[in-house]
Tab-separated table of C-alpha atoms in Angstrom:
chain	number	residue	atom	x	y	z
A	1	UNK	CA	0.000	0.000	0.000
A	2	UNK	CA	1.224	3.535	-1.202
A	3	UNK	CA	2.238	6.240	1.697
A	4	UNK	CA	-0.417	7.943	0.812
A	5	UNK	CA	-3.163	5.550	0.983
A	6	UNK	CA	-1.986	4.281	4.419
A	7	UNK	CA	-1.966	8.520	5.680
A	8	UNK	CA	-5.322	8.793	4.354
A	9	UNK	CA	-6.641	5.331	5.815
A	10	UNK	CA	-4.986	6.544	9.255
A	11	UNK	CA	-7.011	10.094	9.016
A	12	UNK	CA	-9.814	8.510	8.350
A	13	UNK	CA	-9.737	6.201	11.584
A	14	UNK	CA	-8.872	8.851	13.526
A	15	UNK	CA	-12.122	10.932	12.530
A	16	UNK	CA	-13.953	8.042	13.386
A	17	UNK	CA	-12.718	7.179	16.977
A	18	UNK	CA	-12.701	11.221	17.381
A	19	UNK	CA	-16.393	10.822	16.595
A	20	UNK	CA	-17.449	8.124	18.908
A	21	UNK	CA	-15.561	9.861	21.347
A	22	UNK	CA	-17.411	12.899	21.257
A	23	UNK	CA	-20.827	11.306	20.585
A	24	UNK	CA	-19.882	9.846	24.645
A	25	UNK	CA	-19.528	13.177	26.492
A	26	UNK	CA	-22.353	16.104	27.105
A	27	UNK	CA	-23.994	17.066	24.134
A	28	UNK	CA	-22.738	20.087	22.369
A	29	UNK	CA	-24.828	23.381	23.945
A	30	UNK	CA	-23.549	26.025	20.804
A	31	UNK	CA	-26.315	26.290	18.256
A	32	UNK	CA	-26.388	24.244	15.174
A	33	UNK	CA	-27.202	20.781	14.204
A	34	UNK	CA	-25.142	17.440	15.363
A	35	UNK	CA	-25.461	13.669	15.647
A	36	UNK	CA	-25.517	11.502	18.424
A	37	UNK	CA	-25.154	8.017	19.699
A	38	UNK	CA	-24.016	6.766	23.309
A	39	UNK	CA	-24.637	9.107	26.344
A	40	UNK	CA	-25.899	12.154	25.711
A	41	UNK	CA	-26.845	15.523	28.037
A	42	UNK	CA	-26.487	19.274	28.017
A	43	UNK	CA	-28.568	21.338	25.565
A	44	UNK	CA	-29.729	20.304	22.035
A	45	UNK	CA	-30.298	24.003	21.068
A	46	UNK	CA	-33.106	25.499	19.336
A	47	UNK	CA	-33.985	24.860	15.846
A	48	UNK	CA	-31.551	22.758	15.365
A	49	UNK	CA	-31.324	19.085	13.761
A	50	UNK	CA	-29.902	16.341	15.837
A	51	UNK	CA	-29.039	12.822	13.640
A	52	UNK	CA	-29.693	9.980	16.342
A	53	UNK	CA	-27.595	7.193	14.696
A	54	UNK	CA	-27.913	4.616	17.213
A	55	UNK	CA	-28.964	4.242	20.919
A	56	UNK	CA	-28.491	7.278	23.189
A	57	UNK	CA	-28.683	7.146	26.784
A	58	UNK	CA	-29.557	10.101	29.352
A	59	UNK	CA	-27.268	8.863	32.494
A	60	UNK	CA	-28.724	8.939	35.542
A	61	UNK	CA	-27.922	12.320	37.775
A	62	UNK	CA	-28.174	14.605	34.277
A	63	UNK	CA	-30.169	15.858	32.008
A	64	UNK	CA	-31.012	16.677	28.059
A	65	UNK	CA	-33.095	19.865	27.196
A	66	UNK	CA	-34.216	20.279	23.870
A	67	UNK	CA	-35.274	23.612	22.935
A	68	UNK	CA	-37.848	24.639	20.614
A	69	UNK	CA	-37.869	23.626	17.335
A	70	UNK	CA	-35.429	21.296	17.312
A	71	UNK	CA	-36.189	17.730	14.837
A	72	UNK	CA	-34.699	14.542	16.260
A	73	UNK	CA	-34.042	13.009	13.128
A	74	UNK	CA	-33.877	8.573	14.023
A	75	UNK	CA	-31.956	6.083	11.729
A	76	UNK	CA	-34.265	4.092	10.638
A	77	UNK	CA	-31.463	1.162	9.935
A	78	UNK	CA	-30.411	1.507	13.762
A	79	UNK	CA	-33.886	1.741	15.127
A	80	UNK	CA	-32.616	3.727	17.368
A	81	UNK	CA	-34.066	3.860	21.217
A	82	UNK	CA	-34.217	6.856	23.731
A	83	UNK	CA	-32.802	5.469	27.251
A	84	UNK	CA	-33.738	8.382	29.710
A	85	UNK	CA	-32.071	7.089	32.897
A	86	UNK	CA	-31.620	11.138	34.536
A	87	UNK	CA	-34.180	13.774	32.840
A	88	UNK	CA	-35.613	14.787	29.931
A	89	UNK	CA	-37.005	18.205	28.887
A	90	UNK	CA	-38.781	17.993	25.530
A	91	UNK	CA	-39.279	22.478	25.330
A	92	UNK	CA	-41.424	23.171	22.658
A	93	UNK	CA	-43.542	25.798	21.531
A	94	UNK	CA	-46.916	26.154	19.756
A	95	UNK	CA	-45.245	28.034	16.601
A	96	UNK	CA	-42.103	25.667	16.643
A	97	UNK	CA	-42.849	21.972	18.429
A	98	UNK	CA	-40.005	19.618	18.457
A	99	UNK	CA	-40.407	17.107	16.421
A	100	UNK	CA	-38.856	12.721	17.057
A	101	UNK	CA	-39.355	11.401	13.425
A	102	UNK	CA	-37.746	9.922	10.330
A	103	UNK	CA	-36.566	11.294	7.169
A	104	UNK	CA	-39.717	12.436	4.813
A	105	UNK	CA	-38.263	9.477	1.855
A	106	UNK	CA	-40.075	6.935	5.073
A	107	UNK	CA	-43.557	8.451	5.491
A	108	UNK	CA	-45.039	6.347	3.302
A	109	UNK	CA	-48.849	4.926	3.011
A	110	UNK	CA	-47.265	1.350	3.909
A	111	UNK	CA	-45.209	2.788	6.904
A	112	UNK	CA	-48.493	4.307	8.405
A	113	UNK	CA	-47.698	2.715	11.731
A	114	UNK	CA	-44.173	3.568	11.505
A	115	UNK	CA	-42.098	0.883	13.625
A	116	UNK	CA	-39.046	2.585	12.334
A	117	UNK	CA	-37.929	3.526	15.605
A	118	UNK	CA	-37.975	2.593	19.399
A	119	UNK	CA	-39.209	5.222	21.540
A	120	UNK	CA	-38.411	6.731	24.546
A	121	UNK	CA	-37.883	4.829	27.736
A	122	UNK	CA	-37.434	6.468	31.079
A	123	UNK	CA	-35.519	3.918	33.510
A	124	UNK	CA	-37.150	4.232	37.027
A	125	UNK	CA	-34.324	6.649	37.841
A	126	UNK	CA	-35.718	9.171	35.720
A	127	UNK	CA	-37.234	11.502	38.326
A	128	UNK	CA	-38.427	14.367	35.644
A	129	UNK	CA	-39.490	14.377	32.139
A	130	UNK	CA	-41.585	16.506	30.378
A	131	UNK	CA	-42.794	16.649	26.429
A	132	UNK	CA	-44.590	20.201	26.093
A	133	UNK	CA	-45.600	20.724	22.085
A	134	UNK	CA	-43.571	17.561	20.917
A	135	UNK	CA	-44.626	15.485	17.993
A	136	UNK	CA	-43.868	12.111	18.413
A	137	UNK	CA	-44.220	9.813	15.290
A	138	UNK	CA	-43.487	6.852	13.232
A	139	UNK	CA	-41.334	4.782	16.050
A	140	UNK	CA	-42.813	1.623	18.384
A	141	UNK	CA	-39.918	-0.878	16.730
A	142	UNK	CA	-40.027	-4.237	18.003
A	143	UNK	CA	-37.613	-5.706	20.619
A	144	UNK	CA	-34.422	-7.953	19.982
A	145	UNK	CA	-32.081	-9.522	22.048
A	146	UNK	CA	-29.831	-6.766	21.016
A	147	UNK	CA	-32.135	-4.308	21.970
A	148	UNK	CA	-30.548	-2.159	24.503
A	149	UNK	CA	-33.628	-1.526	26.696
A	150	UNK	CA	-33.653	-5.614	26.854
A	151	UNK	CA	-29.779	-5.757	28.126
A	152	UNK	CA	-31.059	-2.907	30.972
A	153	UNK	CA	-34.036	-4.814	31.678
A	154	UNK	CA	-36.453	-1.984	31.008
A	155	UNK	CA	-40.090	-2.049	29.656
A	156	UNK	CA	-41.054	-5.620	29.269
A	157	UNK	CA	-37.619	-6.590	29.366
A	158	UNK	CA	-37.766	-9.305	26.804
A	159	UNK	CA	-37.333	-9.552	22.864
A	160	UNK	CA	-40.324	-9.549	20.772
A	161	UNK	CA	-42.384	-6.393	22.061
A	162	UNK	CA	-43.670	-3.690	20.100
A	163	UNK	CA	-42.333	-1.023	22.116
A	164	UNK	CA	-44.174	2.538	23.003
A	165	UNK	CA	-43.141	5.892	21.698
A	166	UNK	CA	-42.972	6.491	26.315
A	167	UNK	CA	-42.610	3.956	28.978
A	168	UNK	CA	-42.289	5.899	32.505
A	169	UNK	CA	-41.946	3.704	35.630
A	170	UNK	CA	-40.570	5.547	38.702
A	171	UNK	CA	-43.438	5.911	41.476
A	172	UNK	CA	-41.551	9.122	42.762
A	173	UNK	CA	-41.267	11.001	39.583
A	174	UNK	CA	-42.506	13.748	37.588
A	175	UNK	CA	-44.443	13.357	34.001
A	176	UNK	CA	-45.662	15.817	31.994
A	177	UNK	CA	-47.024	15.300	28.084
A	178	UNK	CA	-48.675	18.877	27.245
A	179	UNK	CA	-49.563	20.120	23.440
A	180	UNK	CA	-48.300	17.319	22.313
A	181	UNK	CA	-48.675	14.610	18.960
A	182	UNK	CA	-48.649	11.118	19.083
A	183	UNK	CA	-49.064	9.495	15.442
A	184	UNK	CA	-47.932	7.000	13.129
A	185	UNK	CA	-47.119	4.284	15.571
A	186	UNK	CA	-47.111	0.425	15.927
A	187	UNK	CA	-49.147	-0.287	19.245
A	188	UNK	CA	-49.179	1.709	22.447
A	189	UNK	CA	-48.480	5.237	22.508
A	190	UNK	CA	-47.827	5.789	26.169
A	191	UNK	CA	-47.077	2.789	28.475
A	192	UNK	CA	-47.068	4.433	32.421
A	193	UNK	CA	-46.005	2.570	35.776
A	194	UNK	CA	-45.919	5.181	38.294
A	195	UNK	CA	-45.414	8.698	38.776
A	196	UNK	CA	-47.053	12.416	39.451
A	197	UNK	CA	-49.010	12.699	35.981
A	198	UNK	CA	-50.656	15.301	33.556
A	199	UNK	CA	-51.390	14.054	30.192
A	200	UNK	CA	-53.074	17.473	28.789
A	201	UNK	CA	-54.130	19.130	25.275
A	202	UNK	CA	-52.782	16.238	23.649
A	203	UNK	CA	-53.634	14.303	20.177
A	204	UNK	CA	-53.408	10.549	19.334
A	205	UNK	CA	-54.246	9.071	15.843
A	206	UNK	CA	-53.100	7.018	13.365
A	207	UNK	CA	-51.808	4.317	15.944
A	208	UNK	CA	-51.864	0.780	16.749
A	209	UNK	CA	-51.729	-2.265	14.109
A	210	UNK	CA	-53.133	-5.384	15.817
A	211	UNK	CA	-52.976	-3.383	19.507
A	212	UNK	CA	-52.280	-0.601	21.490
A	213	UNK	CA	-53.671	2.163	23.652
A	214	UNK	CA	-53.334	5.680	23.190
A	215	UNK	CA	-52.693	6.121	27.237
A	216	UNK	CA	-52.072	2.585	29.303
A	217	UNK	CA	-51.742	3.663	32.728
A	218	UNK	CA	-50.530	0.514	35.479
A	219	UNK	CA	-50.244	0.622	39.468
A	220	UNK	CA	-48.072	3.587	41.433
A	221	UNK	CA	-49.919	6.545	39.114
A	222	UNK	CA	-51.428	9.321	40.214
A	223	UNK	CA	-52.903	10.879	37.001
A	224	UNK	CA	-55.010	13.950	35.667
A	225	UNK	CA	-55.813	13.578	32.042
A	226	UNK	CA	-58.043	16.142	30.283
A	227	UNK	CA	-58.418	17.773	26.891
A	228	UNK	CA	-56.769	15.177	24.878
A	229	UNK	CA	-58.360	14.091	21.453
A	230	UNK	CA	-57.898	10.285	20.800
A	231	UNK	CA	-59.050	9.051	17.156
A	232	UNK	CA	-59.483	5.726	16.034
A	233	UNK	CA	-56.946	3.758	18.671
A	234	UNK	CA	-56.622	-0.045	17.862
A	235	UNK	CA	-58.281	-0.478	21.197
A	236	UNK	CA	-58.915	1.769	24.096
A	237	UNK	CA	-58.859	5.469	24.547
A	238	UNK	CA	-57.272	4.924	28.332
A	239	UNK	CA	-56.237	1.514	29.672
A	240	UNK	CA	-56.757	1.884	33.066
A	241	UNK	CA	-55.232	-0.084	35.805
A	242	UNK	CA	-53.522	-0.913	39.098
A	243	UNK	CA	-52.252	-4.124	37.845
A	244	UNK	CA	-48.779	-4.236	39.330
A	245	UNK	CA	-47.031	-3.695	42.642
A	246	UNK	CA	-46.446	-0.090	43.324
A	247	UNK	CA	-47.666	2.150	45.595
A	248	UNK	CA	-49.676	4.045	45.735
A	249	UNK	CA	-52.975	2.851	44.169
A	250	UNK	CA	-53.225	3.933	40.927
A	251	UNK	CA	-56.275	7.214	40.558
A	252	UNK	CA	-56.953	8.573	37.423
A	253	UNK	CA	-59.139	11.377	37.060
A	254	UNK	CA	-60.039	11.743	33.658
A	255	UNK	CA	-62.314	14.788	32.632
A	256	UNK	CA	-62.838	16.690	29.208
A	257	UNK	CA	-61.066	14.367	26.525
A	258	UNK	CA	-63.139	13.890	23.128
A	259	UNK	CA	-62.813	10.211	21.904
A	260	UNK	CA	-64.119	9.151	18.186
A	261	UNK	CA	-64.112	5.506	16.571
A	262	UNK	CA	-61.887	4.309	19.507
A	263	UNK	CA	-61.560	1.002	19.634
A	264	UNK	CA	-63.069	-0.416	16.325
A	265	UNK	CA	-59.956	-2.382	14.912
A	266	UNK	CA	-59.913	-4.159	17.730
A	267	UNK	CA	-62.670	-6.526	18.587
A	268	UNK	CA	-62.666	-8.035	21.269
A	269	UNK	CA	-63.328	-7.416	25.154
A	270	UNK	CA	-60.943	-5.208	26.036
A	271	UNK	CA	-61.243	-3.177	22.457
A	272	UNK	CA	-63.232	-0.150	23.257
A	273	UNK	CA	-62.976	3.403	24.712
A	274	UNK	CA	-62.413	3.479	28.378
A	275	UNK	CA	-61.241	0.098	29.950
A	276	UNK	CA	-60.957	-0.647	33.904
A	277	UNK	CA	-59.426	-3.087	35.659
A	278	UNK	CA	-57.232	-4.300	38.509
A	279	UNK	CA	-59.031	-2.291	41.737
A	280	UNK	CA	-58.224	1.246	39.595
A	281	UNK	CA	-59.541	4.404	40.751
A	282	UNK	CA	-61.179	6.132	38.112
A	283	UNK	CA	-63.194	9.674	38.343
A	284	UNK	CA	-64.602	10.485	34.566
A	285	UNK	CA	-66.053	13.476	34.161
A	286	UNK	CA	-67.645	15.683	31.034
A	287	UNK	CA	-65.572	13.339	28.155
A	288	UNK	CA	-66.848	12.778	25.071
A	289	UNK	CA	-67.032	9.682	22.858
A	290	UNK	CA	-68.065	9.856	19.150
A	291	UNK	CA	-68.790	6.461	17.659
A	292	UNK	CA	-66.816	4.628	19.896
A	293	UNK	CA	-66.812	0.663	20.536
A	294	UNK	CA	-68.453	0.725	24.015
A	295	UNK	CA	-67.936	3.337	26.033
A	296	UNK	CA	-66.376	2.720	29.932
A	297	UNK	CA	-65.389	-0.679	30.322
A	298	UNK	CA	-64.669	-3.029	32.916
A	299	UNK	CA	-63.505	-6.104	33.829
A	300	UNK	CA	-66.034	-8.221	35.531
A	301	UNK	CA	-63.642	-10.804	37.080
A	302	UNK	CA	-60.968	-7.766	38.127
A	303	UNK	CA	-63.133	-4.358	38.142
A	304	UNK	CA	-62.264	-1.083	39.746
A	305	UNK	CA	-62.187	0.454	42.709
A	306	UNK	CA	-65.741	1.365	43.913
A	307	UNK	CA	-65.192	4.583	44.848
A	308	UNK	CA	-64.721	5.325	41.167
A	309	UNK	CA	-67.162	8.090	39.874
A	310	UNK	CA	-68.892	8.346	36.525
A	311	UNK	CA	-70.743	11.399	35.336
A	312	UNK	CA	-71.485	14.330	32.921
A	313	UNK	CA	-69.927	11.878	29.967
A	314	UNK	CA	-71.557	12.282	26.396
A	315	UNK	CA	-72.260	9.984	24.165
A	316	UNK	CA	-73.152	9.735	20.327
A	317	UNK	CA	-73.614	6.896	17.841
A	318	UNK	CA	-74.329	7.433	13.789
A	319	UNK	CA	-76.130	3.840	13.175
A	320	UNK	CA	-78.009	1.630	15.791
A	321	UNK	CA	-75.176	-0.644	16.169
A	322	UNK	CA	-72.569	1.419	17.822
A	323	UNK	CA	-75.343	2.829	19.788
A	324	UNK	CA	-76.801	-0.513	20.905
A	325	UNK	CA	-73.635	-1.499	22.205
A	326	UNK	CA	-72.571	1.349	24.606
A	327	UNK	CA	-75.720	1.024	26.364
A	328	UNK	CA	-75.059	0.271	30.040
A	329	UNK	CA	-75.541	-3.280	30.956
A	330	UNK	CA	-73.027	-5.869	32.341
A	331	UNK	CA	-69.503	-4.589	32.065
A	332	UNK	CA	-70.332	-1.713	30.106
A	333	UNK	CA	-70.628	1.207	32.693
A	334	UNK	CA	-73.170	4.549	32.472
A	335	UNK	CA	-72.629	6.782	35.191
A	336	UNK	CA	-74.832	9.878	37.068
A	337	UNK	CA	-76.142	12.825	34.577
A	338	UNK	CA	-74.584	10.749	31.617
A	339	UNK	CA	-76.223	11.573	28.260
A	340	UNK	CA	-76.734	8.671	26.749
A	341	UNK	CA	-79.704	8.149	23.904
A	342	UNK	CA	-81.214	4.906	22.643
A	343	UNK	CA	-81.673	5.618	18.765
A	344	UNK	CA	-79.133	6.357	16.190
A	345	UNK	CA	-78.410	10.053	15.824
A	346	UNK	CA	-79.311	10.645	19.254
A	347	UNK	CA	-76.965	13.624	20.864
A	348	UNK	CA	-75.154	14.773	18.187
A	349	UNK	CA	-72.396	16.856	19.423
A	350	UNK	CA	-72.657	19.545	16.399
A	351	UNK	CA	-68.628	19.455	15.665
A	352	UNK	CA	-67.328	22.052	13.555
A	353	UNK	CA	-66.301	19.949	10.955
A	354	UNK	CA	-65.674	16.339	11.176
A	355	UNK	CA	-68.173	13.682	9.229
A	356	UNK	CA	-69.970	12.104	11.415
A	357	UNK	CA	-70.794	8.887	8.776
A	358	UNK	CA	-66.728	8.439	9.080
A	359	UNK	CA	-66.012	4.859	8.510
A	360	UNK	CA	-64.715	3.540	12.172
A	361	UNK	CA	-62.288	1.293	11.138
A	362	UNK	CA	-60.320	3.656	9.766
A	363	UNK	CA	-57.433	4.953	10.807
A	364	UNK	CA	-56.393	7.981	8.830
A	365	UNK	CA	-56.661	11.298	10.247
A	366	UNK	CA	-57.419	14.475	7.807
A	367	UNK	CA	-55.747	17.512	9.842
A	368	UNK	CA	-58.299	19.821	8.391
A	369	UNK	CA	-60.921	18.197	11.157
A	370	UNK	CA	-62.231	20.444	13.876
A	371	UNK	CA	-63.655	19.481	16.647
A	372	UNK	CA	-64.759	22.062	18.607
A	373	UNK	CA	-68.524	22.407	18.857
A	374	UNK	CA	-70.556	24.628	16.990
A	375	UNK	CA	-72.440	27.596	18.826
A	376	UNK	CA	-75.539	24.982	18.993
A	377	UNK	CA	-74.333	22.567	20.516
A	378	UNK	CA	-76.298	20.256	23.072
A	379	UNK	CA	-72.899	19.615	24.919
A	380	UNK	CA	-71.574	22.958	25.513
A	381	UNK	CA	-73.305	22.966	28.925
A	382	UNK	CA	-73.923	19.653	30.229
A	383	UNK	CA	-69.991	19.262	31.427
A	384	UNK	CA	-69.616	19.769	35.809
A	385	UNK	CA	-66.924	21.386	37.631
A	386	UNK	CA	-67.411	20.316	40.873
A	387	UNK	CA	-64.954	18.225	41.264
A	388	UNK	CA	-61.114	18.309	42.327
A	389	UNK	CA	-58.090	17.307	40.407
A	390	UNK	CA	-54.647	15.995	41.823
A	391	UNK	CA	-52.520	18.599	40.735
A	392	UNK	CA	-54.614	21.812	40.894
A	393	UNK	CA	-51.251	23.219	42.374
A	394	UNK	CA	-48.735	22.226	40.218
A	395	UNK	CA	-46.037	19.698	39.681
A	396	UNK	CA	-42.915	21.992	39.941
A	397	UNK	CA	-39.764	20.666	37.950
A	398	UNK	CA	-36.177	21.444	38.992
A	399	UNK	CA	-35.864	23.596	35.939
A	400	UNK	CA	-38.425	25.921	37.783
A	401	UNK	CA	-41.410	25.228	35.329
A	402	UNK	CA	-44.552	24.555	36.968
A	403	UNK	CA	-47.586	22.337	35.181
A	404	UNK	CA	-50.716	22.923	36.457
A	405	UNK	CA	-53.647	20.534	35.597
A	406	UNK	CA	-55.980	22.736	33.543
A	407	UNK	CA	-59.255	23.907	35.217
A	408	UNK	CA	-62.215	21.835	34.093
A	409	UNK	CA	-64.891	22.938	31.853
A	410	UNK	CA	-69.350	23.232	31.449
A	411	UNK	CA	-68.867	21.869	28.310
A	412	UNK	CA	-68.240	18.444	27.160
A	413	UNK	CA	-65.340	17.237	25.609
A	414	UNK	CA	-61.944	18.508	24.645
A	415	UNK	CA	-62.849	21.175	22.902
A	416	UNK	CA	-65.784	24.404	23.464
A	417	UNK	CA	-66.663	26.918	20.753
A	418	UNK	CA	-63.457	27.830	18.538
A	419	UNK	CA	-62.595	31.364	19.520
């Protein structure tokens, strides 16, 4: 070999072991774009592009902000997952979210449920992480032996599971998904065992191939989730459950949320809307379902927690089937000042623009959708407010941001008149 080819070789080796070396310490806090595999921290800075090439771990006693704007851009030949083992701060902003995708060439009709990367997985060290105006799409990969979150024994901690764009399992800790996205994914969108929770303002569609919730809550949470949209989830709206061992029992106060065609693609008991189990606490107040497969669920041989509370929920079928079968009876669960009709058509929430005749097996989403309710609407004042939420003061974050549960509303569902 020439002198020349063996200098150039030599360069060349030393670029690379200079950047695996670098790709290993805090992340770079100077504006402008960079790649990233290994441990990462520090400051992805605003709108910039950060290449995730591989797995990237968040060690435990740090943390990664991400400012707004910035797209996490995941090799879809790596599959690459998000290990959040200290804290995570997803900063975001209605005019510039931050955005966990692929490259466009990817978003394909035949990649509609993406599994082109893992997701991100906060170890039960991970005492904060929040996700304000983040767009999460096109990941839920499937497991390996090789998979890193199977070596670290997180999530299922096995091979062969379709993972969640989040998994968040630490009793003690802090979560916080606000004005966020969750679309394009293989099965469960959120996965949750344990924690202080808000799950706010948030919108789920387009997910779930054969299964897969848009919010699976297990044992150790205490949870307020309101104004979320959910459309057309494989199977339930909200999994909720205590199934587990953590402490404390899991509540879930669940109030203002509009769900439509939830639960069609997946028929069988558990496919529906609103699904209890496992001595849960649930409180559901002033939601919405559209079309749904049944409405709240339970499981007769493991039901909820009887102090669970049920009322001010609306509810509207198209044709006598899906209306038939929400009907409460059995497992399927109507609660105090529910609106709930008998015939098809009954209670028609009056959306601003969303066809009601929608096939419900579908899972496509048109953007150009509104569902707000229109200045006639039957269900802008049948919603209550007497009721308390968990964190009507706050979960405080040691970046000094404080997320307050939003206030309920008289009106039903996620959305009132568009302003």
């Amino acid at each position: 070999m020439k002198f020349k080819q063996i200098l150039n070789l030599f360069l060349l080796l030393a670029l690379a072991m200079a950047g695996c070396e670098k790709a290993n310490i805090d992340v770079d806090t100077t504006p402008g774009n960079g790649s990233a595999i290994g441990e990462v921290s520090g400051v992805w800075a605003k709108g910039s592009t950060q290449v995730i090439k591989g797995d990237i771990i968040i060690p435990e006693g740090k943390s990664l902000t991400i400012e707004e704007g910035v797209t996490v851009l995941m090799d879809t030949i790596a599959k690459p997952e998000i290990i959040v083992k200290g804290n995570l701060y997803a900063l975001g902003t209605a005019e510039n979210p931050i955005k966990f995708t692929v490259n466009e060439f990817y978003k394909t009709a035949a990649k509609k449920f993406g599994k082109l990367w893992g997701g991100i997985l906060a170890a039960p060290t991970c005492a904060e992480l929040v996700l304000d105006h983040t767009i999460i799409e096109y990941g839920g990969s499937t497991t390996s032996d090789a998979s890193t979150s199977v070596k670290m024994g997180l999530y299922k901690n096995k091979a062969g599971e379709n993972l969640p764009a989040l998994w968040f399992s630490n009793v003690k800790g802090k979560l916080v998904v606000t004005n966020s996205i969750f679309r394009n994914l293989q099965e469960d969108c959120t996965y949750i065992e344990g924690g202080k929770i808000i799950f706010a303002n948030n919108v789920f569609y387009t997910t779930g191939v054969t299964g897969g919730e848009a919010m699976n809550f297990k044992s150790g949470c205490l949870a307020d989730i309101a104004y979320n949209l959910v459309y057309s989830t494989n199977t339930n709206a909200l999994k909720l459950s205590n199934s587990g061992d953590r402490t404390p029992q899991t509540y879930i106060i669940a109030y203002n949320n509009t769900m439509v065609n939830t639960g069609w693609r997946r028929p069988t008991a558990k496919g529906g809307s609103v699904w209890l189990e496992s001595t849960v606490r649930a409180d559901l107040y002033n939601n919405l379902f559209a079309n749904t497969r049944f409405g709240v669920k339970r499981d007769p041989k493991n039901p909820e927690d009887k102090r669970s509370v049920y009322t001010n929920n609306w509810y509207y079928g198209y044709d006598q089937t899906t209306v038939n079968q929400f009907q409460p009876s059995g497992d399927v669960i109507g609660g105090t000042n529910d609106v709930i009709g008998t015939k098809a058509g009954d209670n028609d929430p009056k959306f601003v623009n969303y066809p009601l005749n929608n096939l419900v097996t579908s899972p496509d989403f048109n953007t150009a959708w509104d569902f707000h309710l229109q200045g006639n609407s039957p269900a802008l004042t049948k919603g209550t407010t007497n009721f308390t939420r968990h964190h009507k003061a706050g979960l405080t974050m040691t970046n000094g941001i404080t997320y307050i549960s939003p206030e309920p509303s008289t009106f039903v569902g996620a959305y009132g008149i568009k302003l």
